[in-house]
GROMACS .gro file of N, CA, C and O in nm:
model
  536
    1MET      N    1   7.554  13.578  -0.750
    1MET     CA    2   7.541  13.707  -0.686
    1MET      C    3   7.583  13.699  -0.540
    1MET      O    4   7.509  13.733  -0.450
    2ALA      N    5   7.702  13.651  -0.519
    2ALA     CA    6   7.754  13.640  -0.383
    2ALA      C    7   7.838  13.764  -0.350
    2ALA      O    8   7.793  13.853  -0.281
    3HIS      N    9   7.956  13.769  -0.403
    3HIS     CA   10   8.048  13.882  -0.385
    3HIS      C   11   7.999  13.999  -0.472
    3HIS      O   12   7.990  14.112  -0.426
    4THR      N   13   7.967  13.971  -0.598
    4THR     CA   14   7.911  14.068  -0.692
    4THR      C   15   7.809  13.996  -0.779
    4THR      O   16   7.788  13.875  -0.763
    5ASP      N   17   7.751  14.066  -0.876
    5ASP     CA   18   7.659  13.999  -0.968
    5ASP      C   19   7.732  13.934  -1.085
    5ASP      O   20   7.671  13.881  -1.176
    6GLY      N   21   7.865  13.933  -1.081
    6GLY     CA   22   7.944  13.871  -1.186
    6GLY      C   23   8.033  13.760  -1.136
    6GLY      O   24   8.136  13.728  -1.197
    7ASP      N   25   7.995  13.696  -1.027
    7ASP     CA   26   8.078  13.589  -0.969
    7ASP      C   27   8.083  13.468  -1.061
    7ASP      O   28   7.987  13.437  -1.131
    8THR      N   29   8.197  13.401  -1.056
    8THR     CA   30   8.216  13.281  -1.136
    8THR      C   31   8.274  13.172  -1.048
    8THR      O   32   8.361  13.197  -0.966
    9MET      N   33   8.224  13.051  -1.069
    9MET     CA   34   8.280  12.934  -1.002
    9MET      C   35   8.302  12.831  -1.112
    9MET      O   36   8.213  12.810  -1.195
   10VAL      N   37   8.418  12.768  -1.113
   10VAL     CA   38   8.450  12.669  -1.215
   10VAL      C   39   8.490  12.540  -1.146
   10VAL      O   40   8.576  12.541  -1.057
   11LYS      N   41   8.426  12.430  -1.188
   11LYS     CA   42   8.462  12.299  -1.135
   11LYS      C   43   8.538  12.222  -1.242
   11LYS      O   44   8.496  12.217  -1.358
   12PHE      N   45   8.649  12.163  -1.201
   12PHE     CA   46   8.731  12.079  -1.288
   12PHE      C   47   8.716  11.936  -1.236
   12PHE      O   48   8.793  11.893  -1.149
   13PRO      N   49   8.616  11.862  -1.287
   13PRO     CA   50   8.585  11.729  -1.230
   13PRO      C   51   8.702  11.630  -1.235
   13PRO      O   52   8.725  11.559  -1.137
   14ALA      N   53   8.775  11.626  -1.344
   14ALA     CA   54   8.883  11.528  -1.355
   14ALA      C   55   8.992  11.554  -1.251
   14ALA      O   56   9.054  11.459  -1.201
   15ALA      N   57   9.014  11.679  -1.218
   15ALA     CA   58   9.117  11.715  -1.120
   15ALA      C   59   9.060  11.725  -0.978
   15ALA      O   60   9.136  11.737  -0.883
   16ASP      N   61   8.927  11.719  -0.965
   16ASP     CA   62   8.858  11.737  -0.836
   16ASP      C   63   8.897  11.869  -0.772
   16ASP      O   64   8.938  11.876  -0.656
   17VAL      N   65   8.884  11.977  -0.852
   17VAL     CA   66   8.920  12.112  -0.811
   17VAL      C   67   8.803  12.205  -0.841
   17VAL      O   68   8.740  12.194  -0.946
   18ILE      N   69   8.777  12.297  -0.749
   18ILE     CA   70   8.680  12.404  -0.773
   18ILE      C   71   8.753  12.536  -0.753
   18ILE      O   72   8.819  12.558  -0.652
   19MET      N   73   8.738  12.626  -0.851
   19MET     CA   74   8.794  12.760  -0.843
   19MET      C   75   8.676  12.853  -0.816
   19MET      O   76   8.580  12.856  -0.892
   20THR      N   77   8.684  12.927  -0.705
   20THR     CA   78   8.569  13.008  -0.664
   20THR      C   79   8.578  13.154  -0.705
   20THR      O   80   8.479  13.227  -0.692
   21GLY      N   81   8.692  13.199  -0.750
   21GLY     CA   82   8.705  13.342  -0.774
   21GLY      C   83   8.695  13.417  -0.642
   21GLY      O   84   8.712  13.359  -0.535
   22ASP      N   85   8.662  13.544  -0.650
   22ASP     CA   86   8.665  13.628  -0.531
   22ASP      C   87   8.548  13.610  -0.436
   22ASP      O   88   8.550  13.665  -0.327
   23PHE      N   89   8.446  13.535  -0.472
   23PHE     CA   90   8.334  13.526  -0.377
   23PHE      C   91   8.368  13.444  -0.254
   23PHE      O   92   8.305  13.460  -0.150
   24TYR      N   93   8.470  13.360  -0.262
   24TYR     CA   94   8.516  13.291  -0.141
   24TYR      C   95   8.663  13.324  -0.119
   24TYR      O   96   8.744  13.317  -0.211
   25ARG      N   97   8.694  13.361   0.003
   25ARG     CA   98   8.831  13.387   0.046
   25ARG      C   99   8.859  13.292   0.162
   25ARG      O  100   8.776  13.281   0.252
   26SER      N  101   8.974  13.230   0.162
   26SER     CA  102   9.006  13.139   0.273
   26SER      C  103   9.066  13.215   0.391
   26SER      O  104   9.106  13.154   0.489
   27LEU      N  105   9.070  13.346   0.381
   27LEU     CA  106   9.118  13.427   0.493
   27LEU      C  107   9.027  13.549   0.506
   27LEU      O  108   8.977  13.603   0.408
   28GLY      N  109   9.001  13.587   0.626
   28GLY     CA  110   8.925  13.708   0.651
   28GLY      C  111   8.774  13.693   0.633
   28GLY      O  112   8.723  13.587   0.598
   29TYR      N  113   8.706  13.802   0.660
   29TYR     CA  114   8.562  13.807   0.641
   29TYR      C  115   8.531  13.817   0.493
   29TYR      O  116   8.613  13.867   0.415
   30PRO      N  117   8.414  13.771   0.452
   30PRO     CA  118   8.379  13.784   0.311
   30PRO      C  119   8.358  13.930   0.273
   30PRO      O  120   8.321  14.012   0.356
   31ASN      N  121   8.382  13.958   0.147
   31ASN     CA  122   8.357  14.091   0.094
   31ASN      C  123   8.229  14.084   0.011
   31ASN      O  124   8.231  14.037  -0.102
   32ILE      N  125   8.119  14.128   0.068
   32ILE     CA  126   7.991  14.128  -0.003
   32ILE      C  127   7.975  14.268  -0.062
   32ILE      O  128   7.945  14.363   0.008
   33ASP      N  129   7.996  14.278  -0.191
   33ASP     CA  130   7.997  14.407  -0.260
   33ASP      C  131   7.856  14.442  -0.307
   33ASP      O  132   7.819  14.417  -0.421
   34ARG      N  133   7.778  14.500  -0.219
   34ARG     CA  134   7.638  14.532  -0.249
   34ARG      C  135   7.625  14.631  -0.364
   34ARG      O  136   7.530  14.626  -0.440
   35ALA      N  137   7.722  14.721  -0.379
   35ALA     CA  138   7.716  14.820  -0.486
   35ALA      C  139   7.724  14.755  -0.624
   35ALA      O  140   7.681  14.813  -0.723
   36ASN      N  141   7.779  14.634  -0.629
   36ASN     CA  142   7.792  14.563  -0.756
   36ASN      C  143   7.711  14.434  -0.759
   36ASN      O  144   7.749  14.337  -0.824
   37GLY      N  145   7.601  14.431  -0.684
   37GLY     CA  146   7.507  14.319  -0.694
   37GLY      C  147   7.525  14.208  -0.593
   37GLY      O  148   7.450  14.110  -0.596
   38GLY      N  149   7.624  14.216  -0.505
   38GLY     CA  150   7.644  14.112  -0.406
   38GLY      C  151   7.540  14.120  -0.295
   38GLY      O  152   7.480  14.224  -0.272
   39SER      N  153   7.517  14.007  -0.228
   39SER     CA  154   7.420  14.003  -0.118
   39SER      C  155   7.458  13.894  -0.019
   39SER      O  156   7.528  13.799  -0.053
   40LEU      N  157   7.408  13.909   0.103
   40LEU     CA  158   7.429  13.806   0.205
   40LEU      C  159   7.369  13.674   0.158
   40LEU      O  160   7.434  13.570   0.166
   41LYS      N  161   7.247  13.677   0.108
   41LYS     CA  162   7.183  13.555   0.059
   41LYS      C  163   7.265  13.491  -0.053
   41LYS      O  164   7.286  13.370  -0.056
   42GLY      N  165   7.312  13.575  -0.146
   42GLY     CA  166   7.394  13.523  -0.255
   42GLY      C  167   7.522  13.459  -0.205
   42GLY      O  168   7.564  13.354  -0.255
   43MET      N  169   7.585  13.522  -0.106
   43MET     CA  170   7.708  13.466  -0.049
   43MET      C  171   7.680  13.330   0.013
   43MET      O  172   7.752  13.233  -0.011
   44LEU      N  173   7.574  13.322   0.093
   44LEU     CA  174   7.540  13.195   0.158
   44LEU      C  175   7.502  13.089   0.055
   44LEU      O  176   7.543  12.973   0.067
   45ASP      N  177   7.426  13.127  -0.047
   45ASP     CA  178   7.390  13.032  -0.153
   45ASP      C  179   7.513  12.984  -0.228
   45ASP      O  180   7.526  12.865  -0.259
   46GLY      N  181   7.606  13.076  -0.259
   46GLY     CA  182   7.728  13.038  -0.329
   46GLY      C  183   7.814  12.943  -0.250
   46GLY      O  184   7.864  12.843  -0.302
   47LEU      N  185   7.831  12.971  -0.122
   47LEU     CA  186   7.910  12.882  -0.037
   47LEU      C  187   7.843  12.746  -0.022
   47LEU      O  188   7.911  12.642  -0.023
   48ALA      N  189   7.710  12.744  -0.011
   48ALA     CA  190   7.637  12.617  -0.004
   48ALA      C  191   7.660  12.536  -0.131
   48ALA      O  192   7.674  12.413  -0.126
   49GLU      N  193   7.663  12.603  -0.246
   49GLU     CA  194   7.687  12.534  -0.373
   49GLU      C  195   7.827  12.475  -0.378
   49GLU      O  196   7.846  12.362  -0.425
   50VAL      N  197   7.926  12.549  -0.330
   50VAL     CA  198   8.063  12.496  -0.327
   50VAL      C  199   8.068  12.370  -0.240
   50VAL      O  200   8.125  12.269  -0.279
   51VAL      N  201   8.005  12.376  -0.124
   51VAL     CA  202   8.003  12.260  -0.034
   51VAL      C  203   7.932  12.143  -0.101
   51VAL      O  204   7.980  12.030  -0.098
   52ALA      N  205   7.819  12.170  -0.166
   52ALA     CA  206   7.742  12.062  -0.232
   52ALA      C  207   7.820  11.998  -0.346
   52ALA      O  208   7.808  11.877  -0.370
   53LEU      N  209   7.900  12.076  -0.417
   53LEU     CA  210   7.976  12.023  -0.531
   53LEU      C  211   8.108  11.958  -0.490
   53LEU      O  212   8.174  11.896  -0.572
   54SER      N  213   8.146  11.973  -0.364
   54SER     CA  214   8.276  11.923  -0.317
   54SER      C  215   8.264  11.783  -0.260
   54SER      O  216   8.168  11.751  -0.191
   55GLY      N  217   8.368  11.706  -0.285
   55GLY     CA  218   8.380  11.576  -0.222
   55GLY      C  219   8.483  11.584  -0.110
   55GLY      O  220   8.540  11.690  -0.084
   56PRO      N  221   8.512  11.471  -0.048
   56PRO     CA  222   8.605  11.473   0.066
   56PRO      C  223   8.749  11.512   0.028
   56PRO      O  224   8.825  11.557   0.113
   57ASN      N  225   8.785  11.496  -0.099
   57ASN     CA  226   8.922  11.527  -0.142
   57ASN      C  227   8.930  11.647  -0.236
   57ASN      O  228   9.038  11.675  -0.289
   58THR      N  229   8.819  11.716  -0.256
   58THR     CA  230   8.818  11.829  -0.348
   58THR      C  231   8.909  11.940  -0.297
   58THR      O  232   8.907  11.974  -0.179
   59LYS      N  233   8.987  11.996  -0.388
   59LYS     CA  234   9.069  12.113  -0.358
   59LYS      C  235   8.990  12.235  -0.404
   59LYS      O  236   8.944  12.241  -0.518
   60ILE      N  237   8.977  12.334  -0.316
   60ILE     CA  238   8.902  12.455  -0.346
   60ILE      C  239   9.000  12.570  -0.350
   60ILE      O  240   9.068  12.599  -0.251
   61VAL      N  241   9.007  12.635  -0.466
   61VAL     CA  242   9.100  12.745  -0.489
   61VAL      C  243   9.023  12.876  -0.473
   61VAL      O  244   8.939  12.909  -0.557
   62PRO      N  245   9.051  12.950  -0.365
   62PRO     CA  246   8.978  13.075  -0.341
   62PRO      C  247   9.036  13.192  -0.421
   62PRO      O  248   9.146  13.183  -0.475
   63GLY      N  249   8.961  13.300  -0.423
   63GLY     CA  250   9.011  13.422  -0.485
   63GLY      C  251   9.126  13.483  -0.408
   63GLY      O  252   9.213  13.549  -0.465
   64HIS      N  253   9.127  13.463  -0.277
   64HIS     CA  254   9.235  13.511  -0.190
   64HIS      C  255   9.260  13.405  -0.085
   64HIS      O  256   9.166  13.349  -0.030
   65GLY      N  257   9.385  13.379  -0.054
   65GLY     CA  258   9.419  13.282   0.050
   65GLY      C  259   9.467  13.150  -0.006
   65GLY      O  260   9.484  13.134  -0.126
   66THR      N  261   9.486  13.056   0.085
   66THR     CA  262   9.541  12.926   0.047
   66THR      C  263   9.432  12.830   0.001
   66THR      O  264   9.314  12.848   0.030
   67VAL      N  265   9.473  12.729  -0.071
   67VAL     CA  266   9.383  12.623  -0.116
   67VAL      C  267   9.329  12.550   0.007
   67VAL      O  268   9.403  12.523   0.102
   68VAL      N  269   9.200  12.519   0.005
   68VAL     CA  270   9.133  12.457   0.120
   68VAL      C  271   9.049  12.339   0.073
   68VAL      O  272   9.044  12.307  -0.045
   69GLY      N  273   8.980  12.278   0.169
   69GLY     CA  274   8.890  12.168   0.140
   69GLY      C  275   8.746  12.203   0.176
   69GLY      O  276   8.716  12.314   0.223
   70LYS      N  277   8.660  12.108   0.157
   70LYS     CA  278   8.517  12.124   0.180
   70LYS      C  279   8.485  12.171   0.323
   70LYS      O  280   8.402  12.260   0.343
   71ALA      N  281   8.551  12.111   0.422
   71ALA     CA  282   8.524  12.146   0.562
   71ALA      C  283   8.556  12.292   0.591
   71ALA      O  284   8.487  12.357   0.670
   72ASP      N  285   8.658  12.346   0.525
   72ASP     CA  286   8.695  12.486   0.546
   72ASP      C  287   8.588  12.580   0.492
   72ASP      O  288   8.554  12.680   0.556
   73VAL      N  289   8.535  12.548   0.375
   73VAL     CA  290   8.428  12.631   0.317
   73VAL      C  291   8.302  12.620   0.402
   73VAL      O  292   8.235  12.721   0.428
   74ALA      N  293   8.270  12.500   0.449
   74ALA     CA  294   8.153  12.482   0.536
   74ALA      C  295   8.170  12.562   0.665
   74ALA      O  296   8.074  12.625   0.712
   75ALA      N  297   8.289  12.563   0.722
   75ALA     CA  298   8.315  12.640   0.845
   75ALA      C  299   8.300  12.790   0.819
   75ALA      O  300   8.248  12.864   0.902
   76HIS      N  301   8.344  12.836   0.703
   76HIS     CA  302   8.331  12.977   0.666
   76HIS      C  303   8.183  13.014   0.654
   76HIS      O  304   8.140  13.117   0.705
   77ARG      N  305   8.107  12.929   0.588
   77ARG     CA  306   7.962  12.951   0.576
   77ARG      C  307   7.897  12.952   0.714
   77ARG      O  308   7.815  13.039   0.745
   78ASP      N  309   7.936  12.859   0.799
   78ASP     CA  310   7.879  12.851   0.934
   78ASP      C  311   7.913  12.976   1.017
   78ASP      O  312   7.831  13.021   1.097
   79MET      N  313   8.033  13.033   0.996
   79MET     CA  314   8.069  13.156   1.064
   79MET      C  315   7.975  13.270   1.021
   79MET      O  316   7.924  13.345   1.106
   80ILE      N  317   7.950  13.280   0.892
   80ILE     CA  318   7.860  13.385   0.842
   80ILE      C  319   7.721  13.366   0.901
   80ILE      O  320   7.657  13.462   0.944
   81LEU      N  321   7.674  13.242   0.904
   81LEU     CA  322   7.541  13.214   0.961
   81LEU      C  323   7.536  13.251   1.110
   81LEU      O  324   7.437  13.309   1.156
   82ALA      N  325   7.641  13.219   1.184
   82ALA     CA  326   7.643  13.250   1.327
   82ALA      C  327   7.641  13.401   1.350
   82ALA      O  328   7.568  13.449   1.438
   83ILE      N  329   7.717  13.474   1.272
   83ILE     CA  330   7.718  13.620   1.286
   83ILE      C  331   7.583  13.677   1.244
   83ILE      O  332   7.528  13.765   1.311
   84ARG      N  333   7.528  13.627   1.134
   84ARG     CA  334   7.395  13.672   1.091
   84ARG      C  335   7.291  13.648   1.201
   84ARG      O  336   7.208  13.734   1.229
   85ASP      N  337   7.299  13.531   1.264
   85ASP     CA  338   7.202  13.497   1.368
   85ASP      C  339   7.219  13.583   1.494
   85ASP      O  340   7.124  13.599   1.571
   86LYS      N  341   7.338  13.640   1.516
   86LYS     CA  342   7.358  13.736   1.625
   86LYS      C  343   7.303  13.873   1.588
   86LYS      O  344   7.247  13.944   1.671
   87ILE      N  345   7.323  13.910   1.463
   87ILE     CA  346   7.286  14.044   1.417
   87ILE      C  347   7.136  14.058   1.392
   87ILE      O  348   7.078  14.163   1.422
   88ALA      N  349   7.071  13.955   1.341
   88ALA     CA  350   6.929  13.966   1.303
   88ALA      C  351   6.840  14.014   1.418
   88ALA      O  352   6.758  14.106   1.398
   89PRO      N  353   6.852  13.961   1.541
   89PRO     CA  354   6.767  14.013   1.648
   89PRO      C  355   6.798  14.158   1.682
   89PRO      O  356   6.708  14.234   1.721
   90MET      N  357   6.923  14.198   1.668
   90MET     CA  358   6.960  14.337   1.693
   90MET      C  359   6.891  14.430   1.593
   90MET      O  360   6.843  14.538   1.630
   91VAL      N  361   6.888  14.388   1.468
   91VAL     CA  362   6.823  14.466   1.363
   91VAL      C  363   6.673  14.474   1.391
   91VAL      O  364   6.612  14.581   1.379
   92ARG      N  365   6.614  14.362   1.432
   92ARG     CA  366   6.469  14.362   1.464
   92ARG      C  367   6.438  14.457   1.580
   92ARG      O  368   6.329  14.511   1.588
   93GLN      N  369   6.537  14.476   1.668
   93GLN     CA  370   6.519  14.570   1.781
   93GLN      C  371   6.546  14.714   1.739
   93GLN      O  372   6.535  14.806   1.820
   94GLY      N  373   6.582  14.735   1.612
   94GLY     CA  374   6.603  14.871   1.562
   94GLY      C  375   6.744  14.923   1.576
   94GLY      O  376   6.769  15.043   1.557
   95MET      N  377   6.840  14.838   1.610
   95MET     CA  378   6.979  14.883   1.625
   95MET      C  379   7.037  14.922   1.489
   95MET      O  380   7.006  14.862   1.386
   96THR      N  381   7.123  15.023   1.490
   96THR     CA  382   7.191  15.070   1.369
   96THR      C  383   7.317  14.987   1.344
   96THR      O  384   7.363  14.912   1.432
   97LEU      N  385   7.374  15.006   1.226
   97LEU     CA  386   7.501  14.940   1.195
   97LEU      C  387   7.608  14.977   1.296
   97LEU      O  388   7.685  14.892   1.341
   98GLU      N  389   7.613  15.102   1.336
   98GLU     CA  390   7.712  15.146   1.434
   98GLU      C  391   7.693  15.074   1.568
   98GLU      O  392   7.790  15.033   1.631
   99GLN      N  393   7.568  15.057   1.610
   99GLN     CA  394   7.539  14.987   1.735
   99GLN      C  395   7.573  14.838   1.723
   99GLN      O  396   7.629  14.779   1.817
  100VAL      N  397   7.541  14.778   1.611
  100VAL     CA  398   7.572  14.636   1.588
  100VAL      C  399   7.724  14.616   1.591
  100VAL      O  400   7.774  14.523   1.655
  101THR      N  401   7.796  14.704   1.524
  101THR     CA  402   7.942  14.693   1.521
  101THR      C  403   8.000  14.715   1.661
  101THR      O  404   8.090  14.641   1.704
  102ALA      N  405   7.948  14.813   1.734
  102ALA     CA  406   7.996  14.842   1.870
  102ALA      C  407   7.970  14.725   1.965
  102ALA      O  408   8.043  14.706   2.062
  103ALA      N  409   7.869  14.644   1.936
  103ALA     CA  410   7.837  14.527   2.018
  103ALA      C  411   7.935  14.412   1.995
  103ALA      O  412   7.926  14.308   2.060
  104LYS      N  413   8.029  14.432   1.906
  104LYS     CA  414   8.135  14.334   1.878
  104LYS      C  415   8.078  14.197   1.842
  104LYS      O  416   8.122  14.093   1.894
  105THR      N  417   7.983  14.197   1.751
  105THR     CA  418   7.917  14.073   1.709
  105THR      C  419   8.012  13.977   1.638
  105THR      O  420   7.982  13.858   1.628
  106THR      N  421   8.125  14.025   1.591
  106THR     CA  422   8.222  13.939   1.522
  106THR      C  423   8.341  13.901   1.609
  106THR      O  424   8.432  13.833   1.562
  107ALA      N  425   8.341  13.942   1.736
  107ALA     CA  426   8.460  13.928   1.822
  107ALA      C  427   8.517  13.787   1.827
  107ALA      O  428   8.639  13.770   1.828
  108ALA      N  429   8.432  13.686   1.827
  108ALA     CA  430   8.481  13.548   1.835
  108ALA      C  431   8.564  13.509   1.713
  108ALA      O  432   8.648  13.420   1.720
  109TYR      N  433   8.542  13.577   1.602
  109TYR     CA  434   8.610  13.543   1.477
  109TYR      C  435   8.720  13.643   1.439
  109TYR      O  436   8.799  13.616   1.349
  110ASP      N  437   8.724  13.758   1.506
  110ASP     CA  438   8.820  13.862   1.470
  110ASP      C  439   8.965  13.816   1.468
  110ASP      O  440   9.039  13.852   1.376
  111PRO      N  441   9.012  13.737   1.565
  111PRO     CA  442   9.153  13.697   1.561
  111PRO      C  443   9.192  13.625   1.431
  111PRO      O  444   9.305  13.638   1.384
  112LYS      N  445   9.099  13.552   1.372
  112LYS     CA  446   9.128  13.477   1.250
  112LYS      C  447   9.094  13.557   1.124
  112LYS      O  448   9.151  13.532   1.019
  113CYS      N  449   9.003  13.651   1.135
  113CYS     CA  450   8.943  13.709   1.014
  113CYS      C  451   8.978  13.853   0.983
  113CYS      O  452   8.921  13.911   0.891
  114LEU      N  453   9.068  13.915   1.052
  114LEU     CA  454   9.095  14.056   1.029
  114LEU      C  455   9.196  14.081   0.917
  114LEU      O  456   9.264  14.182   0.915
  115ALA      N  457   9.204  13.993   0.820
  115ALA     CA  458   9.303  14.006   0.715
  115ALA      C  459   9.272  14.117   0.614
  115ALA      O  460   9.351  14.208   0.596
  116LEU      N  461   9.159  14.112   0.547
  116LEU     CA  462   9.129  14.206   0.439
  116LEU      C  463   9.007  14.292   0.466
  116LEU      O  464   9.006  14.411   0.439
  117VAL      N  465   8.901  14.232   0.516
  117VAL     CA  466   8.775  14.302   0.536
  117VAL      C  467   8.753  14.322   0.685
  117VAL      O  468   8.756  14.227   0.762
  118ARG      N  469   8.732  14.446   0.727
  118ARG     CA  470   8.711  14.478   0.868
  118ARG      C  471   8.570  14.440   0.910
  118ARG      O  472   8.479  14.433   0.827
  119PRO      N  473   8.548  14.417   1.040
  119PRO     CA  474   8.415  14.377   1.087
  119PRO      C  475   8.303  14.470   1.043
  119PRO      O  476   8.197  14.424   1.000
  120ARG      N  477   8.323  14.602   1.048
  120ARG     CA  478   8.217  14.694   1.009
  120ARG      C  479   8.180  14.676   0.862
  120ARG      O  480   8.064  14.680   0.825
  121SER      N  481   8.281  14.655   0.776
  121SER     CA  482   8.255  14.635   0.634
  121SER      C  483   8.176  14.507   0.609
  121SER      O  484   8.094  14.501   0.519
  122PHE      N  485   8.203  14.404   0.689
  122PHE     CA  486   8.130  14.279   0.675
  122PHE      C  487   7.990  14.291   0.736
  122PHE      O  488   7.893  14.242   0.679
  123CYS      N  489   7.979  14.357   0.850
  123CYS     CA  490   7.850  14.367   0.919
  123CYS      C  491   7.747  14.447   0.839
  123CYS      O  492   7.628  14.420   0.848
  124GLY      N  493   7.792  14.545   0.760
  124GLY     CA  494   7.699  14.626   0.682
  124GLY      C  495   7.608  14.543   0.594
  124GLY      O  496   7.484  14.552   0.604
  125PRO      N  497   7.663  14.456   0.507
  125PRO     CA  498   7.576  14.372   0.425
  125PRO      C  499   7.493  14.272   0.507
  125PRO      O  500   7.382  14.236   0.468
  126VAL      N  501   7.546  14.229   0.621
  126VAL     CA  502   7.469  14.137   0.706
  126VAL      C  503   7.349  14.210   0.765
  126VAL      O  504   7.237  14.158   0.767
  127VAL      N  505   7.370  14.334   0.810
  127VAL     CA  506   7.259  14.414   0.861
  127VAL      C  507   7.156  14.435   0.751
  127VAL      O  508   7.036  14.417   0.772
  128ARG      N  509   7.201  14.472   0.631
  128ARG     CA  510   7.108  14.495   0.519
  128ARG      C  511   7.033  14.367   0.485
  128ARG      O  512   6.913  14.370   0.456
  129GLY      N  513   7.101  14.252   0.491
  129GLY     CA  514   7.034  14.124   0.466
  129GLY      C  515   6.931  14.094   0.572
  129GLY      O  516   6.821  14.046   0.542
  130ALA      N  517   6.962  14.123   0.698
  130ALA     CA  518   6.869  14.100   0.808
  130ALA      C  519   6.748  14.194   0.798
  130ALA      O  520   6.639  14.161   0.841
  131GLU      N  521   6.770  14.311   0.737
  131GLU     CA  522   6.661  14.405   0.717
  131GLU      C  523   6.575  14.368   0.597
  131GLU      O  524   6.474  14.431   0.570
  132GLY      N  525   6.619  14.266   0.522
  132GLY     CA  526   6.547  14.226   0.401
  132GLY      C  527   6.582  14.310   0.281
  132GLY      O  528   6.511  14.312   0.182
  133ARG      N  529   6.696  14.378   0.288
  133ARG     CA  530   6.739  14.464   0.177
  133ARG      C  531   6.853  14.402   0.100
  133ARG      O  532   6.941  14.471   0.053
  134ALA      N  533   6.853  14.270   0.083
  134ALA     CA  534   6.952  14.193   0.007
  134ALA      C  535   7.086  14.183   0.071
  134ALA      O  536   7.135  14.237   0.154
   0.00000   0.00000   0.00000
């Protein structure tokens, strides 16, 4: 339940390859599709599982973007955690999604991540996750 409630990850041990489907993209912000069962927690859990199942030479085939390695997925997870950690105190202070987005909480990552999912689209599920609404 990362991107949606129907996410699939397949590991091919003999080839040392993991196919993540759409829940991991090697470009842009993640697409957490809350309307179809996705959640911030699910996204973080899914990425942690990919990292845990990967070795130093594992090739990870994302749903979108180029083939990457374990360090790339870990960096993507760490980016989500860093943005979540910026947004959570704002939510506790009662800030709205519009205020969180206006505060440019994703600015450090925007040059690399503006491929498919815009910051507001990514921040929405992060705000909902920080509010405890999955």
